[in-house]
CSV table of C-alpha atoms in Angstrom, one decimal:
chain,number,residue,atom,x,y,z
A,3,UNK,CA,0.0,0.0,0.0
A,4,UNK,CA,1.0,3.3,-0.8
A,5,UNK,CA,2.0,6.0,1.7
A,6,UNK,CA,-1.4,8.2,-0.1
A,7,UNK,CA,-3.3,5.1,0.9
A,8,UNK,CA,-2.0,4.7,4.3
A,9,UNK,CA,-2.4,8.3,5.2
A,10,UNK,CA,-6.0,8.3,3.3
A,11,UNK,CA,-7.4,5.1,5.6
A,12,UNK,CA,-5.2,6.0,8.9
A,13,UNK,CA,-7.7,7.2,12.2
A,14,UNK,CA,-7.3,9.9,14.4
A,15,UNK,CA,-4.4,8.6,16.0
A,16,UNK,CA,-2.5,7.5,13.2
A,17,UNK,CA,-3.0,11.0,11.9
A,18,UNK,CA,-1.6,12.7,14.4
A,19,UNK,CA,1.1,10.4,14.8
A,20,UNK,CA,2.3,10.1,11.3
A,21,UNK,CA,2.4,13.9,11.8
A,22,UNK,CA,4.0,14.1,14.7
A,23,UNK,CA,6.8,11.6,13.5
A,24,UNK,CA,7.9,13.8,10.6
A,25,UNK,CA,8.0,16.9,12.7
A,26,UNK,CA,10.1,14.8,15.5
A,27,UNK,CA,12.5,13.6,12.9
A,28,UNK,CA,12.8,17.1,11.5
A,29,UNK,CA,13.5,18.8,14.9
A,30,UNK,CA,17.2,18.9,14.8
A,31,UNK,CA,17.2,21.8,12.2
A,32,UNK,CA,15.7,24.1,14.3
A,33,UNK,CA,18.3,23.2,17.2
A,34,UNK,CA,15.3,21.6,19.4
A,35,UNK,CA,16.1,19.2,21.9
A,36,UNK,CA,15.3,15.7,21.2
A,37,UNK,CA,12.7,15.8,24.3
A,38,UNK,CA,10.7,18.7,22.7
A,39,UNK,CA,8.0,16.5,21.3
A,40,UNK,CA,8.2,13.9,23.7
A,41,UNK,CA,4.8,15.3,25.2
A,42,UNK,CA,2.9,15.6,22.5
A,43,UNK,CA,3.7,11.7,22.4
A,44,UNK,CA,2.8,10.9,25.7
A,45,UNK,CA,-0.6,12.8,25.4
A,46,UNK,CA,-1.5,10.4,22.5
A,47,UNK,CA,-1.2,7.9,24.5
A,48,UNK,CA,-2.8,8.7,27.6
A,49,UNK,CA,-5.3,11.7,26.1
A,50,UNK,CA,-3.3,14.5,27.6
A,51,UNK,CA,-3.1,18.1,27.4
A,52,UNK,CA,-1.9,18.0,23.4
A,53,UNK,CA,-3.0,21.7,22.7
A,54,UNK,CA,-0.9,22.4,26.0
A,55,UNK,CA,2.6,20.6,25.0
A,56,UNK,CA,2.1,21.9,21.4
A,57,UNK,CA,2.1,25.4,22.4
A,58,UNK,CA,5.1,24.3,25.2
A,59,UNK,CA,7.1,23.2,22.2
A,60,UNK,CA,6.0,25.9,19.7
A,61,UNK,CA,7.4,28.6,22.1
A,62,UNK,CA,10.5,26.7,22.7
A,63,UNK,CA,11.1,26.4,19.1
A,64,UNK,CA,10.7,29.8,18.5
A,65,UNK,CA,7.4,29.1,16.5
A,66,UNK,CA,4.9,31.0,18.8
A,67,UNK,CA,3.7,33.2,15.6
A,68,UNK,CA,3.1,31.0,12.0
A,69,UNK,CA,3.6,34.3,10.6
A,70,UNK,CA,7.4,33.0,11.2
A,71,UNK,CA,7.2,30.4,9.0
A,72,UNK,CA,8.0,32.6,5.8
A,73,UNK,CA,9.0,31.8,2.4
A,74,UNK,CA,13.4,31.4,3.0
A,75,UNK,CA,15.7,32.5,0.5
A,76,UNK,CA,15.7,29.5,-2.1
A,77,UNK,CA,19.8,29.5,-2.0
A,78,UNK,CA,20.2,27.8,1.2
A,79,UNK,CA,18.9,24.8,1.4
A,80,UNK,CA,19.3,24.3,5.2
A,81,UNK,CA,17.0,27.4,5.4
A,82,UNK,CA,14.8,26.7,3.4
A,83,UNK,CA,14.4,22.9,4.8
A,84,UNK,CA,13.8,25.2,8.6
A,85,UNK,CA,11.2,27.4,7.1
A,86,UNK,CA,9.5,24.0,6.5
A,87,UNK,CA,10.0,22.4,9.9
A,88,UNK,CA,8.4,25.7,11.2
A,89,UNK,CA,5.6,25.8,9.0
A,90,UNK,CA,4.5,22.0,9.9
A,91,UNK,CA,4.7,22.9,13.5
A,92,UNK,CA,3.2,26.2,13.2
A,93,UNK,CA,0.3,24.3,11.2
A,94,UNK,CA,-0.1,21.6,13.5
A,95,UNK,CA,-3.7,21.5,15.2
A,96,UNK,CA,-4.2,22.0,18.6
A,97,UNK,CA,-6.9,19.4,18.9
A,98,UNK,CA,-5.4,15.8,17.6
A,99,UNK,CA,-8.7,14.7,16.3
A,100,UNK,CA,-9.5,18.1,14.8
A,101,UNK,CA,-11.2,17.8,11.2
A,102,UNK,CA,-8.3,19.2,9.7
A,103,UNK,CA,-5.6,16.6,11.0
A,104,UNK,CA,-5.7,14.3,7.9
A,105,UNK,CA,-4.6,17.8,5.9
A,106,UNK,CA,-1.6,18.2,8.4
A,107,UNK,CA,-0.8,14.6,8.5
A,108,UNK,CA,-0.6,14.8,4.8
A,109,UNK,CA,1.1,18.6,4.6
A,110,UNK,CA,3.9,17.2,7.4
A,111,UNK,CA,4.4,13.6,4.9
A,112,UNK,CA,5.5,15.9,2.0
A,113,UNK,CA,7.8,18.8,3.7
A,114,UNK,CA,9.8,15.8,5.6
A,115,UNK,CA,10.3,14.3,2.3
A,116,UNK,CA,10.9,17.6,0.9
A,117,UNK,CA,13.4,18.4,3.5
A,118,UNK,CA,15.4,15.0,3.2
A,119,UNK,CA,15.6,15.8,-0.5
A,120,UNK,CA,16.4,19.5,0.0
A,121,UNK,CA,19.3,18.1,2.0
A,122,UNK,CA,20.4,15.4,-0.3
A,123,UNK,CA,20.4,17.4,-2.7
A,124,UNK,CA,24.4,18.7,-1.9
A,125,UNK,CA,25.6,15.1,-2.0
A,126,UNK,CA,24.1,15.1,-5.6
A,127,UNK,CA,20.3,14.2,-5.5
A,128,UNK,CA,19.1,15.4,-8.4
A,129,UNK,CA,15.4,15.0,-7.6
A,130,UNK,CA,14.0,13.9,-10.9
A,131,UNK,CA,11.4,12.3,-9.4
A,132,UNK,CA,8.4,14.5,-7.7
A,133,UNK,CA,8.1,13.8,-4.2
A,134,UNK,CA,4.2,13.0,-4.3
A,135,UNK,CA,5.7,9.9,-7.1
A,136,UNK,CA,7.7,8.5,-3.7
A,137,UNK,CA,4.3,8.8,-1.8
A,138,UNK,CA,2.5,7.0,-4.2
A,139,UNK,CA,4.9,4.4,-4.4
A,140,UNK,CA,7.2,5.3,-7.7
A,141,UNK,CA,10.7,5.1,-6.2
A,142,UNK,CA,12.9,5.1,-9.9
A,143,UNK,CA,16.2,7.5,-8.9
A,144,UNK,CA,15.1,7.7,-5.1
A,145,UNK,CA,18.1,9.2,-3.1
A,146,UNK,CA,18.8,7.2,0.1
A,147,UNK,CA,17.5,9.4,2.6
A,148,UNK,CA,14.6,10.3,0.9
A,149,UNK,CA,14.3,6.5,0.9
A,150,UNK,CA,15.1,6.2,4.4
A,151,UNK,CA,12.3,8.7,5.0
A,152,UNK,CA,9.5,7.4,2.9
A,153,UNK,CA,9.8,3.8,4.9
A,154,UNK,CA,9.8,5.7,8.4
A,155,UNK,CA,6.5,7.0,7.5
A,156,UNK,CA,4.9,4.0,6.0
A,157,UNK,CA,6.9,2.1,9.0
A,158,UNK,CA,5.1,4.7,11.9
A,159,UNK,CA,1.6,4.8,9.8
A,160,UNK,CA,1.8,0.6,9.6
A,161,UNK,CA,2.5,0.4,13.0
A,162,UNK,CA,-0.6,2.5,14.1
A,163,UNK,CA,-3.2,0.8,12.0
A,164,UNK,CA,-1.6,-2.7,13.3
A,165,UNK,CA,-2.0,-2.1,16.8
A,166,UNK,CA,-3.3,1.6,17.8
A,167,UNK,CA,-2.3,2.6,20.7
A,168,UNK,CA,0.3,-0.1,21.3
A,169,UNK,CA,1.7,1.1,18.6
A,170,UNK,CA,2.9,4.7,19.9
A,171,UNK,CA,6.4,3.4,21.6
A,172,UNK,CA,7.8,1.8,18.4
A,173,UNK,CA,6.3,4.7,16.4
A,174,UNK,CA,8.5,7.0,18.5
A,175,UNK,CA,11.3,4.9,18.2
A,176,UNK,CA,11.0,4.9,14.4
A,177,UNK,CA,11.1,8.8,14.7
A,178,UNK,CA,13.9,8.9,17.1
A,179,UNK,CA,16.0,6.4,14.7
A,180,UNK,CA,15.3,9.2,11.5
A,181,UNK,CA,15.9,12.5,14.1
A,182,UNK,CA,19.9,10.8,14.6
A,183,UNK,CA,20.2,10.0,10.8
A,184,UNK,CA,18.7,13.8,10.3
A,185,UNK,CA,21.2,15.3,13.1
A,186,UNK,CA,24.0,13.9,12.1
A,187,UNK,CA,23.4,14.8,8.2
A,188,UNK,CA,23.1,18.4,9.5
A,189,UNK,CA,26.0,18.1,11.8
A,190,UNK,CA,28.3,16.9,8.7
A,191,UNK,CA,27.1,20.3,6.6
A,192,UNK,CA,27.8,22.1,9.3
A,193,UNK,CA,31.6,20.6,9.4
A,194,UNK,CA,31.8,20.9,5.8
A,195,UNK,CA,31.3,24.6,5.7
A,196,UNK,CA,33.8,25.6,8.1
């Protein structure tokens, strides 16, 4: 099945994990703390105070105002891949089982893979492929972390539908696996520049 598909038949919780999971793995590129997000996990599990922890880690980020997440100069790819990070956390809803989730879900799917390529694309990715081919399954010239990428979502919404809430903890260690791969790709353009 398709990532489209998966996202397309995933519930509430899936949703806002499969969000949640691109926006964790993503974290490192706006110098957030690998606990940032942790409880916005936690609250899907238990039913916490979501709207609470989202506007804990939105102000921590620097993301309080989604008037932040502007268009970046289209020069520097690191930027640009930040503006994106901002804008799925500025975007995210403060309910989890609002009406728009599925949008977000979706939104968050397509700027991770965006920002895998974006970052790939120094180390010669040349992105022939659209990024909505990879989510519905086309992977011909796939770089390998957008590859990487597109499993840890299909891995995370897989995991959901299979066994709901039970399948939160491996979920989060699926993110936490991609936020190190993420981190130390960002840590190695960060070497190379100086």
């Amino acid at each position: 099945m398709s990532l489209v598909d998966l996202i397309a038949q995933a519930d509430e919780r899936g949703l806002a994990a499969s969000g949640l999971a691109c926006l964790d793995r993503c974290v490192p590129l706006l110098g957030g703390d690998d606990e940032v997000l942790r409880p916005l996990w936690s609250s899907l599990a238990d039913g916490g105070a979501w709207g609470e922890y989202l506007e804990r880690a939105r102000t921590e980020l620097d993301v309080a105002d989604p008037g932040q997440a502007a268009a970046a100069d289209d020069d520097d790819d690191d930027d640009e891949a930040a503006v994106l990070v901002r804008r799925m956390l500025a975007a995210a809803p403060d309910d989890p089982s609002a009406p728009d989730l599925r949008e977000w879900a979706d939104a968050c799917s397509v700027r991770a893979l965006r920002i895998h390529r974006l970052l790939d694309a120094a180390a010669g990715d040349t992105g022939t492929c659209p990024v909505s081919a990879h989510r519905e399954g086309l992977t011909d010239g796939i770089s390998p972390l957008v590859a990487a990428e597109l499993r840890r979502q299909v891995t995370v919404l897989e995991l959901l539908a299979g066994r709901g809430a039970g399948g939160l903890r491996p979920a989060l260690e699926v993110s936490t696996e991609g936020r190190r791969v993420l981190r130390a790709v960002v840590s190695r353009r960060a070497r190379g520049r100086s």
